[in-house]
Amino acid sequence: MRSSVIHVIGAGVAGLAAAVRLAEGGATVVVHEAAPAAGGRCRSYYDHALGMVIDNGNHLLLSGNHAAMSFLALIGAEHGLSGPPTTEFPFIDLATHACWRLRPNAGRLGWWIFDPSRRVPGTRVTDYLDIIRLLWAPAQTPIGTAMPCSGQVYERLWRPILLAALNTDPPEADAGLAAAVIRETLMVGGRAYRPLIARDGLSATLIDPAIRYLQARGATVRLEHNLHRLGCDGRRVARLDFGNDTIELAPRDAVVLAVPPFMAKTLLPDLTTPDAYRAIVNAHFAVEPPKDFPPMIGVINATIEWIFTFPGRLSVTISGADRLLNEPREALAERIWREVADVAGIAEKLPAWQIVRERRATFAALPEQNAKRPGAETNWDNLVLAGDWTATGLPATIEGAIRSGNRAADLLNRRA
Ligand SMILES: Cc1cc2nc3c(=O)[nH]c(=O)nc-3n(C[C@H](O)[C@H](O)[C@H](O)COP(=O)(O)OP(=O)(O)OC[C@H]3O[C@@H](n4cnc5c(N)ncnc54)[C@H](O)[C@@H]3O)c2cc1C
């Protein structure tokens, strides 16, 4: 028989995915979120410096992120993603100003690497085969041990892609996580890695429609409701202590704990979790993008890695960006703007800007950190875990977070 109420702790993408799947199955769901808004690391907010709503960070989805696509379809938001009609990634090398477009073909047989106009300039077909070595790398191997991390194809293709996917300097990152991404994208063909962004913002696309879906099915979403303590009774969680109020759980009630790893560890001190993180820095500039500037462009030989185009704004992503955390904001904004202006051919001085530094953007995708990721099941019969840091087999991404939420919901549905 089904648990009478399922409490989901944390309204990030993982918690919302779990809640949506549980509500879809007819469960009574209550979501408790500590922050004043839902979304966690994947949200929009009004930025006073820029005078517009922006996302906490530019988030890229890929067309082959099947769990994310199904989630969006279920909550009626699949039309909120936009991207090029076919898979292509424009790049510029800021040292030489060489520009190229990576244009993989749609199908599984990757014939695009045989076409010099579709691949990275100055590379040979055989250079591309290095990446396959990742697929056979033994468990807990760093990428740097599994494949060469130098040369044109590495610097101009594998490094930017792996760094974006893993948010960790590729040579030290886990080869198995990289292989999982490659299996689901490159090995499937260009149709699986068409780049997609939330055109109207992350909250409007992923978060608000999920909340509406939940509320339409009678679920409750309680914001600023911070769980302080889990009260356990033998093999069950018996109470949820929110400081000012406590919820006693009925015998068939259950809990999905979908908080970040450091908070999961605080609530469950015996849990093993990843405990090293990598930062992501985003810089936003209130400037009208030049006509015909691509929706996103990769930048090589620069501090900046990707520029995204939005109405009235150019926006930069720098992954694995811990080295930039202590740099004074003004100097960093100025430095980043000079590169953006160079790429976009803009003569203007520094426009209105914002820099968002997410220190703990993702867990560090190192072999030893990956090994610390727990599964969804816990020592308590009515408590399951979700979050991008749980053992999804993927790096910390929206896709991984949604799969973890789905898995948590499926476990509870099976036990009901
Ligand atoms: C700047 C940046 C850029 C990124 N870029 C990409 C990208 O391009 N593509 C991609 O796929 N992924 C990207 N990611 C990663 C992606 O955002 C995360 O993988 C995903 O949002 C994680 O979701 P989650 O639900 O697991 O965790 P979180 O979003 O951290 O959600 C956890 C929630 O729990 C709440 N909470 C914490 N403690 C408590 C408590 N005690 N009680 C109640 N609630 C609590 C938090 O407030 C939060 O809302 C990026 C992340 C960042 C930060």
Coordinates of C-alpha atoms and ligand atoms in Angstrom, one line a residue:
M1 CA 0.0 0.0 0.0
R2 CA 1.2 3.5 -0.8
S3 CA 2.8 5.8 1.9
S4 CA 0.2 8.4 2.9
V5 CA 2.5 11.4 2.5
I6 CA 5.8 11.7 0.8
H7 CA 8.0 14.6 1.9
V8 CA 10.6 15.8 -0.6
I9 CA 13.3 17.9 1.1
G10 CA 14.9 20.3 -1.4
A11 CA 13.2 21.9 -4.5
G12 CA 16.2 21.7 -6.8
V13 CA 15.8 19.9 -10.1
A14 CA 16.3 16.5 -8.4
G15 CA 13.7 17.1 -5.7
L16 CA 11.2 18.5 -8.2
A17 CA 11.8 15.5 -10.6
A18 CA 11.1 13.1 -7.7
A19 CA 8.0 15.1 -6.6
V20 CA 6.6 15.3 -10.2
R21 CA 7.0 11.6 -10.8
L22 CA 5.4 10.8 -7.4
A23 CA 2.6 13.2 -8.0
E24 CA 2.1 11.7 -11.5
G25 CA 1.6 8.3 -9.8
G26 CA -1.1 9.8 -7.5
A27 CA 1.0 10.2 -4.3
T28 CA 0.3 13.0 -1.8
V29 CA 3.5 15.1 -2.0
V30 CA 4.8 17.9 0.2
V31 CA 8.0 19.7 -1.0
H32 CA 10.1 21.6 1.6
E33 CA 12.6 24.1 0.4
A34 CA 14.9 26.1 2.6
A35 CA 15.4 29.0 0.2
P36 CA 12.7 31.7 -0.7
A37 CA 12.5 30.3 -4.2
A38 CA 12.7 26.8 -5.8
G39 CA 15.4 25.7 -8.3
G40 CA 18.5 25.4 -6.2
R41 CA 21.5 25.7 -8.4
C42 CA 19.3 26.0 -11.5
R43 CA 17.2 29.1 -11.1
S44 CA 16.6 32.7 -12.3
Y45 CA 16.6 35.9 -10.3
Y46 CA 16.2 39.6 -10.9
D47 CA 19.7 41.2 -11.0
H48 CA 19.8 44.8 -9.9
A49 CA 23.2 45.6 -11.5
L50 CA 21.9 44.5 -14.9
G51 CA 18.3 45.5 -14.5
M52 CA 17.0 42.2 -15.8
V53 CA 16.2 38.6 -14.9
I54 CA 19.2 36.3 -15.4
D55 CA 20.0 32.7 -14.5
N56 CA 22.4 31.9 -11.7
G57 CA 24.6 30.3 -14.4
N58 CA 24.3 29.5 -18.1
H59 CA 23.0 26.0 -18.3
L60 CA 23.4 23.9 -21.4
L61 CA 21.2 20.9 -22.1
L62 CA 21.8 18.4 -24.9
S63 CA 19.1 17.0 -27.1
G64 CA 20.1 13.5 -26.0
N65 CA 19.4 14.3 -22.3
H66 CA 16.4 12.0 -22.4
A67 CA 15.4 12.2 -18.8
A68 CA 15.5 16.0 -18.9
M69 CA 13.5 16.0 -22.2
S70 CA 10.8 13.6 -20.7
F71 CA 10.6 15.8 -17.6
L72 CA 10.1 18.9 -19.7
A73 CA 7.4 17.1 -21.8
L74 CA 5.6 15.9 -18.7
I75 CA 5.5 19.4 -17.1
G76 CA 4.5 20.9 -20.5
A77 CA 7.7 23.0 -21.0
E78 CA 9.6 21.3 -23.8
H79 CA 9.1 24.3 -26.1
G80 CA 11.1 26.5 -23.7
L81 CA 14.4 25.1 -25.1
S82 CA 16.0 26.6 -28.1
G83 CA 19.1 25.8 -30.1
P84 CA 20.4 25.5 -33.7
P85 CA 18.3 23.3 -36.0
T86 CA 21.2 20.9 -36.4
T87 CA 24.2 20.1 -34.2
E88 CA 26.9 22.7 -34.5
F89 CA 29.4 24.4 -32.2
P90 CA 31.2 27.5 -33.4
F91 CA 34.6 28.1 -31.9
I92 CA 37.2 30.9 -32.0
D93 CA 40.9 30.7 -30.9
L94 CA 41.6 34.0 -29.3
A95 CA 45.4 33.6 -29.8
T96 CA 45.1 33.4 -33.6
H97 CA 41.5 34.6 -34.2
A98 CA 41.0 31.4 -36.2
C99 CA 37.3 30.5 -36.3
W100 CA 35.7 27.2 -37.1
R101 CA 32.4 25.3 -36.8
L102 CA 32.3 21.8 -35.5
R103 CA 29.4 20.2 -37.5
P104 CA 28.9 16.5 -36.6
N105 CA 26.5 14.5 -38.7
A106 CA 23.3 13.4 -37.1
G107 CA 23.8 9.6 -37.3
R108 CA 25.7 7.0 -35.3
L109 CA 28.4 6.6 -37.9
G110 CA 30.6 9.6 -37.3
W111 CA 31.6 10.3 -41.0
W112 CA 32.0 14.1 -40.1
I113 CA 35.5 13.5 -38.9
F114 CA 36.5 12.6 -42.5
D115 CA 35.3 16.0 -43.7
P116 CA 37.9 18.7 -43.1
S117 CA 35.2 21.4 -43.3
R118 CA 33.3 19.8 -40.4
R119 CA 36.1 19.1 -38.0
V120 CA 38.7 21.1 -36.1
P121 CA 41.2 22.8 -38.5
G122 CA 44.7 21.4 -38.6
T123 CA 43.7 18.0 -37.4
R124 CA 43.7 14.4 -38.8
V125 CA 41.1 11.7 -38.6
T126 CA 43.3 9.5 -36.5
D127 CA 43.6 12.3 -33.9
Y128 CA 40.0 11.8 -33.0
L129 CA 40.4 8.2 -32.0
D130 CA 42.1 9.0 -28.7
I131 CA 38.7 9.7 -27.1
I132 CA 37.7 6.1 -27.6
R133 CA 40.3 5.0 -25.1
L134 CA 38.1 6.5 -22.3
L135 CA 35.5 3.9 -23.1
W136 CA 37.8 1.1 -21.9
A137 CA 39.5 2.9 -19.0
P138 CA 39.5 0.8 -15.8
A139 CA 37.4 2.1 -13.0
Q140 CA 38.7 5.1 -11.0
T141 CA 41.2 6.1 -13.7
P142 CA 41.9 9.8 -14.4
I143 CA 41.4 11.0 -18.0
G144 CA 45.1 12.0 -18.1
T145 CA 46.1 8.3 -17.6
A146 CA 43.6 7.0 -20.1
M147 CA 44.2 9.3 -23.1
P148 CA 46.8 11.9 -24.2
C149 CA 45.8 15.4 -23.0
S150 CA 47.7 17.5 -25.5
G151 CA 47.7 18.4 -29.2
Q152 CA 45.3 20.3 -31.4
V153 CA 42.2 18.0 -31.0
Y154 CA 42.6 17.9 -27.3
E155 CA 43.1 21.7 -26.9
R156 CA 40.4 22.7 -29.4
L157 CA 37.8 20.0 -28.8
W158 CA 38.1 17.5 -26.1
R159 CA 39.4 19.9 -23.4
P160 CA 36.5 22.4 -23.8
I161 CA 33.9 19.7 -24.1
L162 CA 35.2 17.6 -21.2
L163 CA 35.7 20.6 -19.0
A164 CA 32.2 21.8 -19.6
A165 CA 30.7 18.4 -19.0
L166 CA 32.7 17.5 -15.9
N167 CA 33.5 21.0 -14.4
T168 CA 36.9 19.6 -13.5
D169 CA 40.2 20.0 -15.2
P170 CA 40.1 17.0 -17.6
P171 CA 43.5 15.3 -16.9
E172 CA 42.5 14.8 -13.3
A173 CA 38.8 14.0 -13.9
D174 CA 37.3 10.6 -13.8
A175 CA 37.5 8.7 -17.1
G176 CA 34.4 6.7 -16.4
L177 CA 32.2 9.8 -16.0
A178 CA 33.6 11.2 -19.2
A179 CA 33.0 7.8 -20.9
A180 CA 29.3 7.9 -19.8
V181 CA 28.9 11.3 -21.4
I182 CA 30.6 10.2 -24.6
R183 CA 28.4 7.0 -24.8
E184 CA 25.3 9.1 -24.6
T185 CA 26.4 11.8 -27.0
L186 CA 29.3 11.2 -29.5
M187 CA 28.6 7.5 -29.8
V188 CA 24.9 8.1 -30.5
G189 CA 25.6 10.8 -33.2
G190 CA 25.2 14.5 -33.6
R191 CA 21.4 14.3 -33.1
A192 CA 22.1 13.5 -29.4
Y193 CA 24.2 16.6 -28.7
R194 CA 22.4 19.4 -30.3
P195 CA 23.0 22.3 -27.7
L196 CA 19.9 23.6 -26.1
I197 CA 19.3 26.5 -23.7
A198 CA 16.3 27.7 -21.7
R199 CA 15.4 30.6 -23.9
D200 CA 13.3 32.4 -21.3
G201 CA 15.4 31.4 -18.3
L202 CA 15.8 28.4 -16.1
S203 CA 13.0 29.2 -13.7
A204 CA 10.5 29.9 -16.5
T205 CA 11.4 26.7 -18.3
L206 CA 12.3 24.0 -15.7
I207 CA 11.2 25.2 -12.3
D208 CA 7.9 27.2 -12.5
P209 CA 6.2 24.7 -14.8
A210 CA 7.2 21.9 -12.4
I211 CA 5.7 23.8 -9.4
R212 CA 2.5 24.4 -11.4
Y213 CA 2.3 20.7 -12.3
L214 CA 2.7 19.8 -8.7
Q215 CA 0.1 22.3 -7.4
A216 CA -2.4 21.2 -10.0
R217 CA -2.1 17.7 -8.6
G218 CA -2.7 18.8 -5.0
A219 CA 1.0 18.8 -3.9
T220 CA 2.2 21.5 -1.4
V221 CA 5.4 23.4 -2.0
R222 CA 6.6 25.1 1.3
L223 CA 9.3 27.7 0.7
E224 CA 11.6 28.9 3.5
H225 CA 11.0 25.6 5.2
N226 CA 14.5 24.5 6.2
L227 CA 14.9 21.0 7.6
H228 CA 17.1 21.1 10.7
R229 CA 17.1 17.5 11.7
L230 CA 15.8 14.1 10.8
G231 CA 14.4 12.2 13.8
C232 CA 15.0 8.4 13.3
D233 CA 13.3 5.6 15.1
G234 CA 15.0 2.2 14.4
R235 CA 14.9 1.7 10.7
R236 CA 12.5 4.6 10.0
V237 CA 12.6 8.3 9.8
A238 CA 9.9 9.3 12.4
R239 CA 10.0 13.1 12.4
L240 CA 11.1 16.1 10.5
D241 CA 12.4 18.9 12.6
F242 CA 12.2 22.3 10.9
G243 CA 13.1 24.4 13.9
N244 CA 9.9 26.3 14.4
D245 CA 7.7 23.2 13.6
T246 CA 8.0 19.5 13.6
I247 CA 6.2 17.0 11.4
E248 CA 5.6 13.5 12.9
L249 CA 5.6 10.9 10.1
A250 CA 2.8 8.3 9.9
P251 CA 3.9 4.7 9.5
R252 CA 3.6 4.8 5.7
D253 CA 5.0 8.3 5.2
A254 CA 8.3 8.5 3.4
V255 CA 11.1 11.1 2.7
V256 CA 13.1 12.0 -0.4
L257 CA 16.2 13.8 0.7
A258 CA 17.2 16.0 -2.3
V259 CA 19.6 18.4 -0.7
P260 CA 23.3 19.1 -1.7
P261 CA 25.9 16.7 -0.3
F262 CA 27.2 18.9 2.5
M263 CA 23.7 19.3 3.8
A264 CA 22.9 15.6 3.4
K265 CA 26.1 14.9 5.5
T266 CA 24.9 17.4 8.2
L267 CA 21.5 15.6 8.4
L268 CA 22.9 12.1 8.1
P269 CA 26.5 12.2 9.6
D270 CA 27.3 8.6 8.8
L271 CA 26.6 9.1 5.1
T272 CA 29.6 9.0 2.7
T273 CA 29.3 11.9 0.2
P274 CA 31.6 13.7 -2.2
D275 CA 33.2 16.5 -0.2
A276 CA 35.3 18.4 -2.8
Y277 CA 33.8 20.9 -5.2
R278 CA 34.6 22.9 -8.2
A279 CA 33.5 26.5 -8.9
I280 CA 31.8 27.9 -12.0
V281 CA 32.1 31.6 -12.8
N282 CA 29.5 33.4 -14.9
A283 CA 30.0 36.9 -16.1
H284 CA 27.1 38.9 -17.6
F285 CA 27.3 42.1 -19.7
A286 CA 24.3 44.3 -20.5
V287 CA 25.1 44.8 -24.2
E288 CA 23.1 44.1 -27.3
P289 CA 24.8 41.1 -29.1
P290 CA 26.0 42.0 -32.6
K291 CA 23.7 40.9 -35.4
D292 CA 24.5 37.4 -36.5
F293 CA 26.5 36.6 -33.4
P294 CA 25.9 32.8 -32.7
P295 CA 23.7 31.8 -29.8
M296 CA 26.8 30.2 -28.2
I297 CA 30.5 30.1 -29.1
G298 CA 33.4 28.3 -27.6
V299 CA 36.6 30.3 -27.0
I300 CA 40.0 28.7 -26.9
N301 CA 43.3 30.2 -25.5
A302 CA 41.4 32.6 -23.2
T303 CA 40.1 32.9 -19.7
I304 CA 36.6 32.7 -21.0
E305 CA 35.3 29.4 -22.3
W306 CA 31.8 29.9 -23.7
I307 CA 29.8 33.0 -24.6
F308 CA 26.0 32.8 -24.7
T309 CA 23.8 35.3 -26.4
F310 CA 20.6 36.6 -24.8
P311 CA 18.4 39.6 -25.7
G312 CA 20.3 42.7 -24.4
R313 CA 23.1 40.5 -22.8
L314 CA 26.3 38.6 -23.5
S315 CA 27.0 36.0 -20.9
V316 CA 30.2 34.0 -20.2
T317 CA 30.8 30.6 -18.5
I318 CA 34.1 29.6 -17.0
S319 CA 34.2 26.1 -15.5
G320 CA 36.6 24.6 -13.0
A321 CA 37.1 28.2 -12.0
D322 CA 38.4 28.0 -8.5
R323 CA 41.5 30.0 -9.6
L324 CA 39.2 33.0 -10.1
L325 CA 37.4 33.0 -6.8
N326 CA 39.7 35.4 -5.0
E327 CA 40.3 37.8 -7.9
P328 CA 38.8 41.3 -7.2
R329 CA 35.4 41.5 -9.0
E330 CA 36.1 44.7 -10.9
A331 CA 39.4 43.5 -12.3
L332 CA 37.9 40.2 -13.3
A333 CA 34.9 41.9 -15.0
E334 CA 37.3 44.2 -16.9
R335 CA 39.5 41.2 -18.0
I336 CA 36.6 39.1 -19.1
W337 CA 35.0 42.0 -20.9
R338 CA 38.1 42.6 -23.0
E339 CA 38.0 39.0 -24.2
V340 CA 34.3 39.2 -24.9
A341 CA 34.6 42.5 -26.8
D342 CA 37.5 41.0 -28.8
V343 CA 35.4 37.9 -29.8
A344 CA 32.3 39.9 -30.6
G345 CA 34.1 42.8 -32.3
I346 CA 32.6 45.4 -29.9
A347 CA 34.5 48.6 -29.3
E348 CA 32.5 49.7 -26.3
K349 CA 34.0 50.2 -22.8
L350 CA 32.9 47.9 -20.0
P351 CA 29.0 48.0 -19.9
A352 CA 26.9 47.2 -16.8
W353 CA 28.0 43.8 -15.6
Q354 CA 27.5 41.1 -13.0
I355 CA 29.8 38.3 -11.9
V356 CA 28.3 35.2 -10.2
R357 CA 30.8 32.9 -8.6
E358 CA 29.2 29.6 -7.5
R359 CA 31.9 28.1 -5.3
R360 CA 30.3 24.7 -4.9
A361 CA 28.8 24.6 -8.3
T362 CA 29.3 20.8 -8.6
F363 CA 31.2 18.1 -6.8
A364 CA 34.7 17.7 -8.2
A365 CA 34.5 14.9 -10.8
L366 CA 37.6 13.2 -9.5
P367 CA 37.9 9.4 -9.3
E368 CA 38.0 9.4 -5.5
Q369 CA 35.1 11.8 -5.3
N370 CA 33.0 9.8 -7.7
A371 CA 33.7 6.7 -5.6
K372 CA 32.1 8.5 -2.6
R373 CA 28.7 8.9 -4.3
P374 CA 26.0 6.9 -2.5
G375 CA 23.1 5.2 -4.2
A376 CA 19.5 6.2 -3.6
E377 CA 18.8 3.7 -0.9
T378 CA 19.7 4.4 2.7
N379 CA 19.8 2.5 6.1
W380 CA 16.3 3.8 6.7
D381 CA 13.3 2.0 5.1
N382 CA 11.4 5.2 4.4
L383 CA 14.2 7.5 3.3
V384 CA 15.8 7.7 -0.2
L385 CA 18.3 10.1 -1.6
A386 CA 18.3 12.2 -4.7
G387 CA 20.7 14.8 -6.1
D388 CA 23.2 15.3 -8.9
W389 CA 25.9 14.0 -6.4
T390 CA 24.3 10.6 -5.8
A391 CA 25.6 7.6 -7.9
T392 CA 23.9 8.4 -11.2
G393 CA 26.9 7.4 -13.3
L394 CA 26.9 10.9 -14.8
P395 CA 28.7 14.1 -13.9
A396 CA 26.8 16.7 -11.8
T397 CA 24.3 17.9 -14.4
I398 CA 20.6 18.6 -14.8
E399 CA 20.2 15.3 -16.6
G400 CA 21.9 13.4 -13.7
A401 CA 19.8 15.3 -11.1
I402 CA 16.6 14.5 -12.9
R403 CA 17.5 10.8 -13.2
S404 CA 18.3 10.7 -9.5
G405 CA 14.9 12.2 -8.7
N406 CA 13.2 9.7 -11.0
R407 CA 15.1 6.8 -9.4
A408 CA 14.2 7.9 -5.9
A409 CA 10.5 8.2 -6.9
D410 CA 10.6 4.7 -8.5
L411 CA 12.1 3.2 -5.4
L412 CA 9.3 4.6 -3.2
N413 CA 6.6 3.7 -5.8
R414 CA 7.9 0.1 -5.7
R415 CA 7.8 0.0 -1.9
A416 CA 4.3 1.5 -1.8
Ligands
LIG1 C1 26.8 28.0 -12.4 C2 26.3 26.6 -12.7 C3 26.3 26.2 -14.0 C4 25.9 24.9 -14.4 N1 25.8 24.6 -15.7 C5 25.2 23.4 -16.0 C6 25.0 23.1 -17.3 O1 25.4 23.8 -18.3 N2 24.3 21.9 -17.6 C7 23.9 21.1 -16.7 O2 23.3 20.1 -17.0 N3 24.2 21.3 -15.3 C8 24.8 22.5 -15.0 N4 25.0 22.8 -13.7 C9 24.7 21.8 -12.7 C10 23.2 21.8 -12.3 O3 22.8 23.1 -12.0 C11 23.0 20.9 -11.1 O4 23.5 19.6 -11.4 C12 21.6 20.7 -10.7 O5 20.9 22.0 -10.6 C13 21.6 20.1 -9.3 O6 20.3 19.9 -8.8 P1 20.0 19.2 -7.4 O7 18.5 19.2 -7.2 O8 20.7 17.9 -7.4 O9 20.7 20.1 -6.3 P2 20.4 21.6 -5.9 O10 20.1 22.5 -7.1 O11 21.6 22.0 -5.1 O12 19.1 21.5 -5.0 C14 19.1 21.3 -3.6 C15 18.0 22.1 -3.0 O13 17.9 21.7 -1.6 C16 17.7 22.9 -0.8 N5 18.1 22.7 0.6 C17 19.3 22.6 1.1 N6 19.3 22.3 2.4 C18 18.0 22.2 2.7 C19 17.3 21.9 3.9 N7 18.0 21.7 5.1 N8 15.9 21.9 3.9 C20 15.2 22.2 2.8 N9 15.8 22.4 1.6 C21 17.2 22.4 1.6 C22 18.5 23.9 -1.5 O14 18.1 25.3 -1.2 C23 18.3 23.6 -3.0 O15 17.2 24.3 -3.5 C24 25.5 24.0 -13.3 C25 25.5 24.5 -12.0 C26 25.9 25.7 -11.7 C27 26.0 26.1 -10.2

